[in-house]
PDB file of C-alpha atoms in Angstrom:
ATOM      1  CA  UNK N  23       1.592 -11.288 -18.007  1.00 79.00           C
ATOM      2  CA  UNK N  24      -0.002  -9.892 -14.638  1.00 93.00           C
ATOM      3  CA  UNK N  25       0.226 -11.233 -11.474  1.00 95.00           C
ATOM      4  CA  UNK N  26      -2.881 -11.296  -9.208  1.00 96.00           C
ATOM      5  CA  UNK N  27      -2.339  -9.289  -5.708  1.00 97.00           C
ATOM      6  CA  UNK N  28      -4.563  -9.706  -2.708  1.00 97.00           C
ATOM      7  CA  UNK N  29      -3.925  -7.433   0.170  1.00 97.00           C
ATOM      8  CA  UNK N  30      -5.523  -8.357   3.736  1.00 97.00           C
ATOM      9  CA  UNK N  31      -6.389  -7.217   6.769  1.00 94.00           C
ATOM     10  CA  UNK N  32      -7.782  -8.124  10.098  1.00 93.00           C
ATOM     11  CA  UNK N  33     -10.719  -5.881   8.820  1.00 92.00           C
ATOM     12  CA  UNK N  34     -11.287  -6.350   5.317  1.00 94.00           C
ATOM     13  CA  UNK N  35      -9.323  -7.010   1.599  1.00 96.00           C
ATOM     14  CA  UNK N  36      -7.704  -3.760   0.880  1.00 95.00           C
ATOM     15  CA  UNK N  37      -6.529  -4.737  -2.817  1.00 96.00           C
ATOM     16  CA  UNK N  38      -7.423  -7.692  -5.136  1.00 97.00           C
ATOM     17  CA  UNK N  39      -6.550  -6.740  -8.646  1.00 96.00           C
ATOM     18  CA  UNK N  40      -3.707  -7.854 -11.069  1.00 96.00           C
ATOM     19  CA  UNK N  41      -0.761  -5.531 -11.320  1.00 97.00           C
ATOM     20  CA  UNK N  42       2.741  -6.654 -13.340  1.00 96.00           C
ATOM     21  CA  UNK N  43       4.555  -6.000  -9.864  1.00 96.00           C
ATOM     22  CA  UNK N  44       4.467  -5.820  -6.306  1.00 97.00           C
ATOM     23  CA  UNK N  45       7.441  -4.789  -4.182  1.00 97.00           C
ATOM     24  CA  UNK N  46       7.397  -5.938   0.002  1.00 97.00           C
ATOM     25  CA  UNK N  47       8.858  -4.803   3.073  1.00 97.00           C
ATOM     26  CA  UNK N  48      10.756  -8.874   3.798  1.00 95.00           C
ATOM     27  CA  UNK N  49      12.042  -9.271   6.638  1.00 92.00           C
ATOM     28  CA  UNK N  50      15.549 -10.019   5.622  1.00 92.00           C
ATOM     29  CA  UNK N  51      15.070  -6.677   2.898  1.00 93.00           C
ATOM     30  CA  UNK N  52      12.478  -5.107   0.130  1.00 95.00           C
ATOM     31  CA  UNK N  53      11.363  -8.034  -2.212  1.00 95.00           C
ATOM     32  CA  UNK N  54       9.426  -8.299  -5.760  1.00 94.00           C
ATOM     33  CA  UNK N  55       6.978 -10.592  -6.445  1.00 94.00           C
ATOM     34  CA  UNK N  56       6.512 -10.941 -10.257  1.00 92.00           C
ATOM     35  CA  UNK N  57       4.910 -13.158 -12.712  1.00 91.00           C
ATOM     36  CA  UNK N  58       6.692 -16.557 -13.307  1.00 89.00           C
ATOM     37  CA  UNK N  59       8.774 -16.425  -9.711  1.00 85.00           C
ATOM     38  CA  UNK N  60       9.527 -19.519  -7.823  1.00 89.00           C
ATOM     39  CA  UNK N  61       7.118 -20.114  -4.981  1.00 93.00           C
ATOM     40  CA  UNK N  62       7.858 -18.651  -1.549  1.00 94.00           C
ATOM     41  CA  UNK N  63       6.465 -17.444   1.874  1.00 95.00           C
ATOM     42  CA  UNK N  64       8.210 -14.705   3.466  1.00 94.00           C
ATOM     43  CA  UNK N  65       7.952 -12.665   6.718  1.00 96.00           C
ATOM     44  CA  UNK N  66       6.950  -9.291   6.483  1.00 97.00           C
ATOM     45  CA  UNK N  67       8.166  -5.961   8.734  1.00 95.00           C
ATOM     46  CA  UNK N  68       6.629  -3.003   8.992  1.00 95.00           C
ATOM     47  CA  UNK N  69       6.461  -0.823   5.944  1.00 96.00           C
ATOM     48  CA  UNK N  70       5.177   0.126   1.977  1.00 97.00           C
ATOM     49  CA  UNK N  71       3.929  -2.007  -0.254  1.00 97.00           C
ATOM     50  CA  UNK N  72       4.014  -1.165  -3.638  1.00 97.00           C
ATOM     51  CA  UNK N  73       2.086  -2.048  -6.645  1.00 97.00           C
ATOM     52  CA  UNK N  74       3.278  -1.189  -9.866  1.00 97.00           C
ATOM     53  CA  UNK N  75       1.440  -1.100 -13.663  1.00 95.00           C
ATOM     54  CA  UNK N  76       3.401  -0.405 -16.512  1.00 93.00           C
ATOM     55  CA  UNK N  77       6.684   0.650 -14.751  1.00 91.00           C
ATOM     56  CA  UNK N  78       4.933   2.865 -12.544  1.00 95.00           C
ATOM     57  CA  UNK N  79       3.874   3.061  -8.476  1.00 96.00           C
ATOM     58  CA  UNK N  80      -0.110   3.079  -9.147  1.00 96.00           C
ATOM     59  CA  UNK N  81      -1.010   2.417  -5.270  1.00 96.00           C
ATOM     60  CA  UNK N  82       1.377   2.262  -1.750  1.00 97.00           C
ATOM     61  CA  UNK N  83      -0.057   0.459   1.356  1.00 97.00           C
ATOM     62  CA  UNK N  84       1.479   0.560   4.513  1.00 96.00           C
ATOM     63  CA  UNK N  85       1.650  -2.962   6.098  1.00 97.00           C
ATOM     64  CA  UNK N  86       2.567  -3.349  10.196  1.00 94.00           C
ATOM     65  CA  UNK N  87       4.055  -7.047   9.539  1.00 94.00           C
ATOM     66  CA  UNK N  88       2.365  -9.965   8.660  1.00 96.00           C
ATOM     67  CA  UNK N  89       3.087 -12.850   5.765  1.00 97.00           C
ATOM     68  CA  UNK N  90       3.236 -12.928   1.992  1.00 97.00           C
ATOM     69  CA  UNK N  91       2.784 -15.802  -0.101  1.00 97.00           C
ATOM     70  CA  UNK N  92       3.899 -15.832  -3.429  1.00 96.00           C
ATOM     71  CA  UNK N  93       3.782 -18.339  -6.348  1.00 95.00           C
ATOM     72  CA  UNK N  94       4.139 -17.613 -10.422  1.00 93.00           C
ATOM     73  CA  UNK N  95       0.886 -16.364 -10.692  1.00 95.00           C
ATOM     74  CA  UNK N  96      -0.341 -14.606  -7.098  1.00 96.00           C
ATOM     75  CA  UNK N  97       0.606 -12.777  -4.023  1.00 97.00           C
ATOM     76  CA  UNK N  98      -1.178 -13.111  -1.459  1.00 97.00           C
ATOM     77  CA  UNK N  99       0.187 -10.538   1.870  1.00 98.00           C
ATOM     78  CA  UNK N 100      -1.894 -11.266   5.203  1.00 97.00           C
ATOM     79  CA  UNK N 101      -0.911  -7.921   7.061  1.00 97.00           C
ATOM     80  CA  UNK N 102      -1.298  -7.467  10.783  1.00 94.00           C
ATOM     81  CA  UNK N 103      -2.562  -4.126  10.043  1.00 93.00           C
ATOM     82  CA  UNK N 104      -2.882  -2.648   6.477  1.00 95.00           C
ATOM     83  CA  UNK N 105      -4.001   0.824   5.116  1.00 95.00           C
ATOM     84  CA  UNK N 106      -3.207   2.985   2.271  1.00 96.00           C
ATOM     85  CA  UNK N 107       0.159   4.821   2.595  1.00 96.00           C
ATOM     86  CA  UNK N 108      -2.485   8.448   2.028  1.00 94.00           C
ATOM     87  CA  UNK N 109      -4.962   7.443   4.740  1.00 94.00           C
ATOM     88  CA  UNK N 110      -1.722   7.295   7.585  1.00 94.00           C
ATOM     89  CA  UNK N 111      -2.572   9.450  10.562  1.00 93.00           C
ATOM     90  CA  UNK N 112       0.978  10.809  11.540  1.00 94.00           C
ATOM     91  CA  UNK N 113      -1.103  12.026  14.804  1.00 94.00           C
ATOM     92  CA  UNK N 114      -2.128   8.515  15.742  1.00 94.00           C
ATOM     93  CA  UNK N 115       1.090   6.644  15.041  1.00 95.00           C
ATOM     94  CA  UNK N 116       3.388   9.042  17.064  1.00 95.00           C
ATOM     95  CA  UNK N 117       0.905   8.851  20.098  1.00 96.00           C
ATOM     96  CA  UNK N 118       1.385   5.067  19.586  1.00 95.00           C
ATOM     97  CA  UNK N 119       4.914   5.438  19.237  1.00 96.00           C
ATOM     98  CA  UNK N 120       4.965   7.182  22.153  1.00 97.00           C
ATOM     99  CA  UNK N 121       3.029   4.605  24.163  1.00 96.00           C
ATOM    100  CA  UNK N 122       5.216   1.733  22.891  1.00 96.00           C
ATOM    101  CA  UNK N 123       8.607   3.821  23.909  1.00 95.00           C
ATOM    102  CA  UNK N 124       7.148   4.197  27.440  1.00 96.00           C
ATOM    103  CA  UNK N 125       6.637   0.168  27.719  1.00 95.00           C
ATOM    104  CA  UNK N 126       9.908   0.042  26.607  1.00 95.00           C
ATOM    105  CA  UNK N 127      11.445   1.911  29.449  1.00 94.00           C
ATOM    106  CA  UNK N 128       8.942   0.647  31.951  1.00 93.00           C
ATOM    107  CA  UNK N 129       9.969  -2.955  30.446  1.00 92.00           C
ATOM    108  CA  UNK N 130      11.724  -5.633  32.974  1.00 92.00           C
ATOM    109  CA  UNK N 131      14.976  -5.765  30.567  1.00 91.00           C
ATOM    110  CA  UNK N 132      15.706  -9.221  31.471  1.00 92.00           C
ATOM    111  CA  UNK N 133      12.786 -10.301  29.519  1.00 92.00           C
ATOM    112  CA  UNK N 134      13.863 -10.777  26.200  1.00 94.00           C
ATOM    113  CA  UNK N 135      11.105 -12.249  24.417  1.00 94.00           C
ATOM    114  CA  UNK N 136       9.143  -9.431  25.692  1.00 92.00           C
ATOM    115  CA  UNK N 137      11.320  -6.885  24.645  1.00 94.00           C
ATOM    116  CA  UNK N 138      11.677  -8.323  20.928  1.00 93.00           C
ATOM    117  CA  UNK N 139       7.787  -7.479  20.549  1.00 92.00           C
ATOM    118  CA  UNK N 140       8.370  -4.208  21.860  1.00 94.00           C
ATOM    119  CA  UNK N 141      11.253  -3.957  19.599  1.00 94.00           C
ATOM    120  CA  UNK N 142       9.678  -4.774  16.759  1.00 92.00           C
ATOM    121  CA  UNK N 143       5.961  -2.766  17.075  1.00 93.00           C
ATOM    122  CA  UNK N 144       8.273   0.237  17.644  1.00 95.00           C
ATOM    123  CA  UNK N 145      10.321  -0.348  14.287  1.00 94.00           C
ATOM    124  CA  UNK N 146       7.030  -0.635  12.619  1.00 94.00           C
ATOM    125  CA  UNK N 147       5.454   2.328  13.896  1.00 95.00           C
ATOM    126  CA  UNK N 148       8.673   4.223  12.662  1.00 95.00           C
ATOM    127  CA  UNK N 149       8.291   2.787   9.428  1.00 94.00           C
ATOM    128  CA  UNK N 150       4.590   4.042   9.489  1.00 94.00           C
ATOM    129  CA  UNK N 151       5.555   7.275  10.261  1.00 94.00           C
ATOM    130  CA  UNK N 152       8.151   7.498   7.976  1.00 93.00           C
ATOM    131  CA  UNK N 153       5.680   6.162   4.947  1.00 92.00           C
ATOM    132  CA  UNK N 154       3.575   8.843   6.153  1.00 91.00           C
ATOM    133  CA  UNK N 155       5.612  11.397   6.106  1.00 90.00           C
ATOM    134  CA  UNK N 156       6.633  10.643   2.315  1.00 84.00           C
ATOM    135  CA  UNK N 157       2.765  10.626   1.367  1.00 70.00           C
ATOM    136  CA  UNK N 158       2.482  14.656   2.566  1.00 61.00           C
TER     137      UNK N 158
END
């Protein structure tokens, strides 16, 4: 028994198709969302999602954060910023790494709310750099 999976963007829906599994970057750790699970919605970091047919990886998307909401029968991720884990532009996400680290250190460091956004883009740009990376 499938389970449907809809993948989207700000721009568009990257994936709607039924696979038999689809593994998450949670925010607490990786996560599976399979057919029959108990409903849940569940924060999302920065990293690969993973769709699997038949005990295999068939597609990886990278996903910058965003939600996932998953019942018995669909997952549904809303991504800040989705794109297939082959279509990652190493060039692009160090430049914005490297924009994000100089905010960092240009930061006032007493403002914490500011710096946990900071924190948090740059952990996701590492993770996109890291997925792309793999995909070479």
């Amino acid at each position: 028994m499938p389970i449907q999976i809809e993948i989207i963007s700000p721009e568009k829906v990257l994936v709607s198709r039924e696979v038999d599994m689809v593994v998450m970057p949670g925010a607490e750790g990786d996560i599976a969302a399979m057919p029959e699970r108990a409903p849940m919605m569940l924060l999302l970091r920065g990293g690969v999602v993973s769709l699997y047919e038949n005990d295999a990886v068939t597609d990886r998307f990278f996903v910058g954060g965003g939600f996932a909401d998953m019942t018995a029968t669909r997952c549904t991720i809303l991504a800040d910023k989705a794109e297939p884990v082959s279509e990652i532009s190493i060039d692009n996400a160090t430049a914005t790494l490297e924009a994000l680290t100089e905010a960092w250190d240009k930061a006032d460091k007493t403002d914490i709310s500011r710096l946990d956004v900071l924190q948090d883009k740059i952990l996701s740009v590492r993770a996109e750099i890291e997925a792309g990376s793999s995909a070479s």
